Structure formats: structure tokens, C-alpha cells
Coordinates of N, CA and C in Angstrom, one line a residue:
M1 N -4.8 -41.4 -23.4 CA -3.9 -40.4 -23.1 C -4.7 -39.2 -22.5
S2 N -4.5 -38.7 -21.4 CA -5.2 -37.6 -21.0 C -4.9 -36.3 -21.8
R3 N -6.0 -35.3 -21.6 CA -5.7 -33.9 -22.2 C -4.3 -33.5 -21.7
K4 N -4.2 -33.5 -20.4 CA -2.8 -33.0 -19.8 C -1.7 -33.7 -20.6
S5 N -1.7 -35.0 -20.7 CA -0.5 -35.6 -21.3 C -0.4 -35.2 -22.7
L6 N -1.5 -35.1 -23.6 CA -1.4 -34.6 -24.7 C -0.8 -33.2 -24.9
Y7 N -1.1 -32.5 -24.1 CA -0.6 -30.8 -24.1 C 0.8 -31.1 -23.6
A8 N 1.2 -32.0 -22.9 CA 2.5 -32.3 -22.5 C 3.4 -32.7 -23.7
V9 N 2.8 -33.4 -24.5 CA 3.6 -33.9 -25.8 C 3.8 -32.8 -26.6
V10 N 2.7 -32.1 -26.9 CA 2.7 -30.9 -27.8 C 3.7 -29.9 -27.1
L11 N 3.8 -29.7 -25.9 CA 4.6 -28.7 -25.2 C 6.1 -29.2 -25.4
I12 N 6.4 -30.5 -25.2 CA 7.8 -30.9 -25.6 C 8.1 -30.6 -26.9
A13 N 7.2 -31.0 -28.0 CA 7.6 -30.7 -29.3 C 7.9 -29.4 -29.5
L14 N 7.0 -28.4 -28.9 CA 7.4 -26.9 -29.2 C 8.8 -26.6 -28.5
L15 N 9.1 -27.0 -27.3 CA 10.2 -26.8 -26.6 C 11.4 -27.4 -27.4
A16 N 11.3 -28.3 -28.2 CA 12.4 -28.9 -28.9 C 12.9 -27.9 -30.0
V17 N 12.4 -26.7 -30.1 CA 12.7 -25.8 -31.1 C 14.2 -25.6 -31.0
G18 N 14.9 -25.7 -30.1 CA 16.4 -25.4 -29.9 C 17.2 -26.5 -30.3
F19 N 16.6 -27.5 -30.8 CA 17.4 -28.8 -31.1 C 17.3 -29.1 -32.7
G20 N 17.5 -28.0 -33.5 CA 17.3 -28.2 -34.9 C 15.9 -28.2 -35.5
V21 N 15.3 -27.1 -35.5 CA 14.0 -27.1 -36.1 C 13.7 -26.8 -37.5
S22 N 12.9 -27.3 -38.3 CA 12.6 -26.7 -39.5 C 11.4 -25.8 -39.5
G23 N 11.0 -25.1 -40.3 CA 9.9 -24.2 -40.3 C 8.6 -25.2 -40.9
T24 N 7.4 -24.4 -40.8 CA 6.2 -25.1 -41.2 C 6.4 -25.5 -42.7
I25 N 6.0 -26.9 -43.0 CA 6.0 -27.3 -44.4 C 4.7 -27.9 -44.6
S26 N 4.1 -27.5 -45.7 CA 2.8 -28.2 -46.2 C 3.0 -29.0 -47.3
R27 N 2.4 -30.3 -47.2 CA 2.5 -31.1 -48.4 C 1.3 -32.1 -48.6
A28 N 0.9 -32.1 -49.7 CA -0.3 -33.0 -50.0 C 0.3 -34.4 -49.8
Q29 N -0.2 -35.3 -48.9 CA 0.1 -36.7 -48.9 C -0.5 -37.5 -50.1
N30 N -1.5 -37.2 -50.3 CA -2.3 -37.6 -51.5 C -3.5 -36.7 -51.8
T31 N -4.4 -37.0 -52.6 CA -5.6 -36.1 -53.1 C -6.6 -35.9 -51.8
G32 N -6.5 -36.7 -50.8 CA -7.6 -36.6 -49.8 C -7.0 -36.3 -48.4
A33 N -5.8 -36.1 -48.2 CA -5.1 -35.7 -47.0 C -4.0 -34.9 -47.2
T34 N -3.9 -33.8 -46.3 CA -2.9 -32.9 -46.2 C -2.3 -33.0 -45.0
R35 N -0.9 -33.1 -44.9 CA -0.1 -33.1 -43.8 C 0.7 -31.8 -43.8
E36 N 0.5 -31.0 -42.6 CA 1.4 -29.8 -42.4 C 2.3 -30.2 -41.2
L37 N 3.6 -30.1 -41.6 CA 4.5 -30.1 -40.5 C 4.7 -28.7 -39.8
L38 N 4.4 -28.9 -38.4 CA 4.3 -27.5 -37.6 C 5.8 -27.2 -37.0
V39 N 6.5 -28.3 -36.4 CA 7.7 -28.1 -36.0 C 8.4 -29.5 -36.1
T40 N 9.7 -29.7 -36.2 CA 10.3 -30.9 -36.1 C 11.8 -30.6 -35.2
A41 N 12.2 -31.7 -34.6 CA 13.4 -31.4 -33.9 C 14.1 -32.8 -33.7
K42 N 15.3 -32.8 -33.4 CA 16.2 -34.0 -33.1 C 16.6 -34.0 -31.6
P43 N 15.8 -34.4 -30.8 CA 16.0 -34.6 -29.4 C 17.2 -35.3 -28.9
V44 N 18.2 -34.6 -28.2 CA 19.3 -35.3 -27.5 C 18.9 -36.5 -26.8
A45 N 18.0 -36.5 -26.0 CA 17.6 -37.7 -25.3 C 17.3 -38.9 -26.1
A46 N 16.9 -38.8 -27.4 CA 16.5 -39.9 -28.3 C 17.3 -39.9 -29.5
P47 N 18.6 -40.4 -29.4 CA 19.3 -40.2 -30.7 C 18.9 -41.2 -31.8
G48 N 18.9 -40.6 -33.1 CA 18.4 -41.3 -34.3 C 16.9 -41.2 -34.3
K49 N 16.3 -40.3 -33.5 CA 14.8 -40.2 -33.6 C 14.6 -38.8 -34.0
L50 N 13.4 -38.6 -34.7 CA 12.9 -37.2 -35.1 C 11.5 -37.0 -34.5
L51 N 11.5 -35.8 -33.8 CA 10.3 -35.4 -33.0 C 9.5 -34.5 -34.0
E52 N 8.3 -34.9 -34.3 CA 7.5 -34.0 -35.1 C 6.1 -33.6 -34.4
L53 N 5.7 -32.5 -34.7 CA 4.3 -32.0 -34.5 C 3.6 -31.6 -35.8
Q54 N 2.6 -32.1 -36.1 CA 1.8 -32.0 -37.4 C 0.4 -31.7 -37.3
R55 N -0.2 -31.2 -38.3 CA -1.7 -30.9 -38.4 C -2.0 -31.7 -39.7
V56 N -3.1 -32.6 -39.5 CA -3.3 -33.5 -40.8 C -4.8 -33.2 -40.8
T57 N -5.2 -32.9 -42.1 CA -6.6 -32.8 -42.7 C -7.0 -33.9 -43.5
I58 N -8.2 -34.6 -43.3 CA -8.7 -35.6 -44.1 C -9.8 -35.3 -44.8
A59 N -10.1 -35.1 -46.1 CA -11.3 -34.7 -46.9 C -12.3 -35.8 -46.6
P60 N -13.6 -35.3 -46.7 CA -14.7 -36.0 -46.7 C -14.7 -37.3 -47.7
H61 N -15.1 -38.3 -47.0 CA -15.3 -39.6 -47.9 C -13.8 -40.1 -48.5
F62 N -12.8 -40.0 -47.7 CA -11.4 -40.3 -48.1 C -11.0 -41.4 -47.1
R63 N -10.4 -42.5 -47.7 CA -9.6 -43.5 -46.7 C -8.1 -43.4 -47.1
L64 N -7.4 -43.4 -45.9 CA -5.8 -43.5 -45.9 C -5.7 -44.8 -46.3
P65 N -4.5 -45.2 -47.1 CA -4.0 -46.4 -47.4 C -3.7 -47.1 -45.9
V66 N -3.7 -48.6 -46.0 CA -3.2 -49.2 -44.8 C -1.6 -49.0 -44.7
H67 N -1.3 -48.5 -43.5 CA 0.2 -48.1 -43.3 C 0.6 -48.4 -41.8
T68 N 1.9 -48.1 -41.6 CA 2.6 -48.2 -40.3 C 3.4 -46.9 -40.1
H69 N 4.0 -46.6 -39.0 CA 5.0 -45.6 -38.8 C 6.3 -46.1 -38.1
P70 N 7.4 -45.7 -38.5 CA 8.7 -46.2 -37.9 C 8.9 -45.5 -36.6
G71 N 8.1 -45.6 -35.6 CA 8.2 -45.1 -34.2 C 6.7 -45.0 -33.7
I72 N 6.6 -44.1 -32.7 CA 5.4 -43.9 -31.9 C 4.7 -42.6 -32.3
Q73 N 3.3 -42.7 -32.3 CA 2.6 -41.4 -32.6 C 1.6 -41.3 -31.5
A74 N 1.2 -40.0 -31.4 CA 0.1 -39.8 -30.4 C -0.7 -38.7 -31.2
A75 N -2.0 -39.1 -31.4 CA -3.0 -38.1 -32.2 C -4.1 -37.7 -31.4
W76 N -4.6 -36.4 -31.6 CA -5.8 -35.8 -30.9 C -6.6 -35.3 -31.8
I77 N -7.9 -35.7 -31.9 CA -8.9 -35.4 -32.9 C -9.3 -33.9 -32.5
S78 N -9.1 -33.0 -33.4 CA -9.5 -31.6 -33.2 C -11.0 -31.3 -33.7
S79 N -11.3 -31.9 -34.9 CA -12.6 -31.8 -35.4 C -13.1 -33.0 -36.4
G80 N -14.3 -33.2 -36.3 CA -14.6 -34.4 -37.3 C -14.6 -35.7 -36.7
T81 N -15.1 -36.7 -37.3 CA -15.1 -38.0 -36.8 C -14.3 -39.0 -37.7
L82 N -13.3 -39.7 -37.1 CA -12.2 -40.5 -37.9 C -12.7 -42.0 -37.6
H83 N -12.9 -42.7 -38.5 CA -13.3 -44.2 -38.4 C -11.8 -44.8 -38.5
Y84 N -11.4 -45.5 -37.4 CA -10.0 -46.1 -37.2 C -10.1 -47.6 -37.1
T85 N -9.2 -48.3 -37.9 CA -9.2 -49.7 -38.2 C -7.8 -50.2 -37.9
I86 N -7.6 -51.3 -37.0 CA -6.4 -51.8 -36.7 C -6.4 -53.1 -37.4
I87 N -5.4 -53.4 -38.3 CA -5.1 -54.6 -39.2 C -4.3 -55.5 -37.9
H88 N -3.2 -55.0 -37.6 CA -2.3 -55.8 -36.7 C -1.5 -54.9 -35.8
G89 N -1.6 -55.3 -34.4 CA -0.8 -54.4 -33.5 C -1.7 -53.9 -32.4
E90 N -1.4 -53.0 -31.9 CA -2.1 -52.3 -30.6 C -2.0 -50.9 -30.6
A91 N -3.2 -50.3 -30.2 CA -3.4 -48.8 -30.2 C -4.1 -48.5 -28.9
L92 N -3.8 -47.6 -28.1 CA -4.4 -47.0 -27.0 C -5.1 -45.7 -27.2
V93 N -6.5 -45.8 -26.9 CA -7.5 -44.7 -27.3 C -7.9 -44.1 -25.9
T94 N -8.0 -42.9 -25.8 CA -8.6 -42.1 -24.6 C -9.7 -41.2 -25.2
R95 N -11.0 -41.4 -24.6 CA -11.9 -40.6 -25.1 C -12.0 -39.2 -24.4
A96 N -12.4 -38.2 -25.2 CA -12.5 -37.0 -24.7 C -13.1 -36.9 -23.1
P97 N -12.5 -36.0 -22.1 CA -13.0 -36.0 -20.9 C -14.4 -35.5 -21.0
V98 N -15.3 -36.0 -19.8 CA -16.6 -35.7 -19.6 C -16.7 -34.9 -18.5
N99 N -17.2 -33.7 -18.4 CA -17.3 -32.8 -17.2 C -15.9 -32.7 -16.7
G100 N -14.8 -32.7 -17.3 CA -13.4 -32.4 -17.0 C -12.8 -33.8 -16.3
T101 N -13.5 -34.9 -16.3 CA -13.0 -36.1 -15.8 C -12.5 -36.9 -16.9
P102 N -11.1 -37.4 -16.8 CA -10.5 -38.1 -17.9 C -11.2 -39.4 -18.0
S103 N -11.4 -40.0 -19.1 CA -11.8 -41.4 -19.5 C -10.7 -42.3 -19.2
P104 N -11.0 -43.6 -18.9 CA -9.9 -44.7 -19.0 C -9.6 -44.9 -20.3
T105 N -8.3 -45.3 -20.5 CA -7.6 -45.7 -21.7 C -8.3 -47.1 -22.3
E106 N -8.4 -47.1 -23.4 CA -9.1 -48.4 -24.0 C -7.9 -49.1 -25.0
T107 N -7.7 -50.2 -24.7 CA -6.8 -50.9 -25.5 C -7.4 -51.5 -26.9
F108 N -7.0 -51.2 -28.0 CA -7.6 -51.7 -29.4 C -6.7 -52.6 -30.1
T109 N -6.8 -54.0 -30.3 CA -5.9 -54.6 -31.2 C -6.4 -55.4 -32.4
D110 N -5.7 -56.3 -32.9 CA -6.0 -56.9 -34.2 C -7.5 -56.9 -34.6
G111 N -7.8 -56.4 -35.8 CA -9.3 -56.4 -36.3 C -10.2 -55.5 -35.5
S112 N -9.7 -54.5 -34.5 CA -10.5 -53.7 -33.9 C -11.0 -52.5 -34.9
E113 N -12.2 -51.9 -34.7 CA -12.5 -50.7 -35.3 C -13.2 -50.0 -34.2
T114 N -13.2 -48.5 -34.6 CA -13.7 -47.6 -33.5 C -13.8 -46.2 -34.3
D115 N -14.8 -45.3 -33.8 CA -15.0 -44.0 -34.2 C -14.0 -43.1 -33.3
L116 N -13.2 -42.2 -33.8 CA -12.6 -41.2 -32.8 C -13.3 -39.9 -33.1
H117 N -13.7 -39.2 -32.0 CA -14.4 -37.9 -32.1 C -13.5 -36.8 -31.5
P118 N -14.0 -35.4 -31.6 CA -13.3 -34.4 -31.0 C -12.9 -34.5 -29.7
G119 N -11.5 -34.3 -29.4 CA -11.1 -34.6 -27.9 C -10.7 -35.8 -27.6
D120 N -11.1 -36.9 -28.5 CA -10.5 -38.3 -28.4 C -9.0 -38.4 -28.8
S121 N -8.2 -39.2 -28.2 CA -6.7 -39.3 -28.6 C -6.3 -40.8 -28.8
V122 N -5.4 -41.1 -29.7 CA -4.9 -42.4 -29.8 C -3.4 -42.4 -29.8
V123 N -2.9 -43.5 -29.1 CA -1.5 -43.6 -29.2 C -1.1 -44.8 -30.1
E124 N -0.4 -44.8 -31.1 CA 0.0 -45.8 -32.0 C 1.3 -46.3 -31.7
T125 N 1.4 -47.5 -31.3 CA 2.6 -48.1 -31.0 C 3.5 -48.3 -32.3
E126 N 4.6 -48.6 -32.1 CA 5.6 -48.9 -33.4 C 5.1 -50.3 -34.0
G127 N 5.2 -50.3 -35.3 CA 4.8 -51.4 -35.8 C 3.2 -51.7 -36.2
L128 N 2.4 -50.8 -35.6 CA 1.0 -50.9 -35.6 C 0.6 -50.8 -37.1
I129 N -0.1 -51.8 -37.6 CA -0.6 -51.7 -39.2 C -2.1 -51.3 -39.0
H130 N -2.4 -50.2 -39.8 CA -3.8 -49.8 -39.5 C -4.2 -48.7 -40.7
Y131 N -5.4 -48.2 -40.8 CA -5.8 -47.3 -41.7 C -7.1 -46.5 -40.8
A132 N -7.4 -45.5 -41.5 CA -8.2 -44.6 -41.1 C -8.9 -44.0 -42.3
E133 N -10.3 -43.7 -41.9 CA -11.0 -43.0 -43.1 C -12.1 -42.0 -42.6
N134 N -12.3 -41.0 -43.5 CA -13.4 -40.0 -43.2 C -14.6 -40.7 -43.9
Q135 N -15.7 -41.0 -43.2 CA -16.9 -41.5 -43.7 C -18.0 -40.5 -43.7
T136 N -17.6 -39.2 -43.3 CA -18.6 -38.3 -43.2 C -18.6 -37.1 -44.4
D137 N -19.4 -36.1 -44.3 CA -19.4 -35.1 -45.4 C -18.5 -33.8 -44.9
E138 N -17.8 -33.8 -43.8 CA -17.0 -32.9 -43.3 C -15.7 -33.4 -43.1
P139 N -14.6 -32.3 -43.2 CA -13.3 -32.6 -43.0 C -12.9 -32.9 -41.5
I140 N -11.8 -33.7 -41.3 CA -11.5 -34.1 -40.1 C -10.0 -33.3 -39.9
E141 N -9.8 -32.7 -38.7 CA -8.6 -32.1 -38.3 C -8.0 -33.0 -37.4
I142 N -6.7 -33.2 -37.4 CA -6.0 -34.2 -36.3 C -4.6 -33.4 -36.1
F143 N -4.3 -33.4 -34.8 CA -2.8 -32.8 -34.4 C -2.2 -34.1 -34.0
I144 N -0.9 -34.4 -34.6 CA -0.2 -35.5 -34.3 C 1.2 -35.3 -33.9
S145 N 1.7 -35.7 -32.6 CA 3.2 -35.7 -32.3 C 3.7 -37.1 -32.5
S146 N 4.8 -37.1 -33.1 CA 5.4 -38.4 -33.5 C 6.9 -38.2 -32.9
L147 N 7.5 -39.6 -32.5 CA 8.8 -39.7 -32.2 C 9.2 -41.0 -33.2
L148 N 10.0 -40.5 -34.5 CA 10.0 -41.6 -35.5 C 11.7 -41.6 -35.8
T149 N 11.9 -42.7 -36.7 CA 13.0 -42.9 -36.8 C 13.6 -42.1 -37.8
E150 N 14.8 -41.3 -37.6 CA 15.3 -40.3 -38.5 C 15.6 -40.9 -39.8
G151 N 15.3 -40.2 -40.9 CA 15.9 -40.7 -42.1 C 14.7 -41.6 -42.9
M152 N 13.8 -41.9 -42.3 CA 12.7 -42.8 -42.8 C 11.5 -41.9 -43.1
P153 N 10.7 -42.2 -43.9 CA 9.4 -41.6 -44.2 C 8.5 -41.9 -43.0
G154 N 7.6 -40.9 -42.8 CA 6.8 -40.9 -41.4 C 5.7 -41.9 -41.4
T155 N 5.4 -42.1 -42.8 CA 4.5 -43.2 -42.9 C 4.8 -44.2 -44.2
L156 N 4.6 -45.5 -43.9 CA 5.1 -46.6 -44.8 C 3.8 -47.2 -45.2
D157 N 3.5 -47.3 -46.4 CA 2.3 -48.1 -46.9 C 2.5 -49.6 -46.6
V158 N 1.5 -50.4 -46.4 CA 1.7 -51.8 -46.1 C 0.7 -52.5 -47.1
D159 N 1.2 -53.6 -47.8 CA 0.4 -54.5 -48.6 C 0.0 -55.4 -47.7
I160 N -1.2 -55.4 -47.3 CA -1.7 -56.4 -46.4 C -1.9 -57.8 -47.0
M161 N -1.9 -58.0 -48.2 CA -1.7 -59.3 -49.0 C -0.5 -60.0 -48.5
A162 N 0.6 -59.0 -48.4 CA 2.1 -59.6 -48.3 C 2.4 -59.7 -46.7
T163 N 1.3 -59.3 -45.9 CA 1.8 -59.3 -44.4 C 1.3 -60.7 -43.9
P164 N 2.1 -61.4 -43.1 CA 1.9 -62.7 -42.6 C 0.9 -62.6 -41.6
A165 N 0.1 -63.4 -41.5 CA -0.8 -63.7 -40.5 C -0.3 -64.1 -39.2
G166 N -1.0 -63.5 -38.1 CA -0.7 -63.9 -36.8 C 0.2 -62.9 -36.2

């Protein structure tokens, strides 16, 4: 995802204010990650879906549980280095532009691992089973735009021992 595309996603989330928006909500997802809901909306063009813009902070040396999302997410790394692992599915990674030139999108699938740095983005397709961790001494800040199924939690933990292979 190019920086222009990411800005477009963020702009769409912000413009959705007229479609039923909640205010800013901060909640601790667990002891090592904080999720701040910046704006949420119910877009007319996507019935049954909820559009959200969030800021997530991951503490040093903290690993998120293996999880999935009931929809699609586009995340942009603002600061820090996120170690990202895909158990099953597909994610599209675009590295930060170099001298203003966008990088080609990379596709990561089952068993892939990569580090995401400031300016990098990742698009998580629906059903992607993955986890991420902060292996450094500094916190990570991520901005996430999501189009998720309304009425469901934004993150669903996955028991990988119960996940069928293949």
C-alpha cells in the first residue's frame, strides 16, 4: 500500500464522521498493548460493516496472541520495529518509500516472518491468522484502519492447536 493509499484510507475513515461516529475510546487490550479508537463509522456503501481508525501501542518485549480479524485491516507503522508472523493466509506489505519512490508490494503467506519499520504498511486480508511482537526496548506505534463485521470483536484469538493444517 503506498503512502497515498494509506492517506486515502485514513481520510475515508475521517470523512465517515457523518455516518454515526463514536468519540475517542482508550482501552487496554491486555497488559502490553493499548488500542485507542480514534473514529468509527457505519458506511452506507458497506452494510453490516464497521469502519474504524485506531492507534495501537505495543510495549517493549510484548507478543500479541495469535489472532484473526473479521474483515480487512490496513496498518501503518508510525514508530518502532514490529516483528510480524503469518500462521495461515496472506498479507500484503509495502515498505516505506525511498526518496519519495514507492516500494513494490510484497506478498507474505503461510509461515512467513518479517520486520515492519516506520513508514511500512501491511494489509491483512480477512481470515489471516497471525501474530506480532515487539522484540525491542522501545514501544511501537501503529495506525490501523479496519473494515470489520459489525457486532463482532475486532480481534479474535485463535488456538493454533485447534486450527486445521493446510
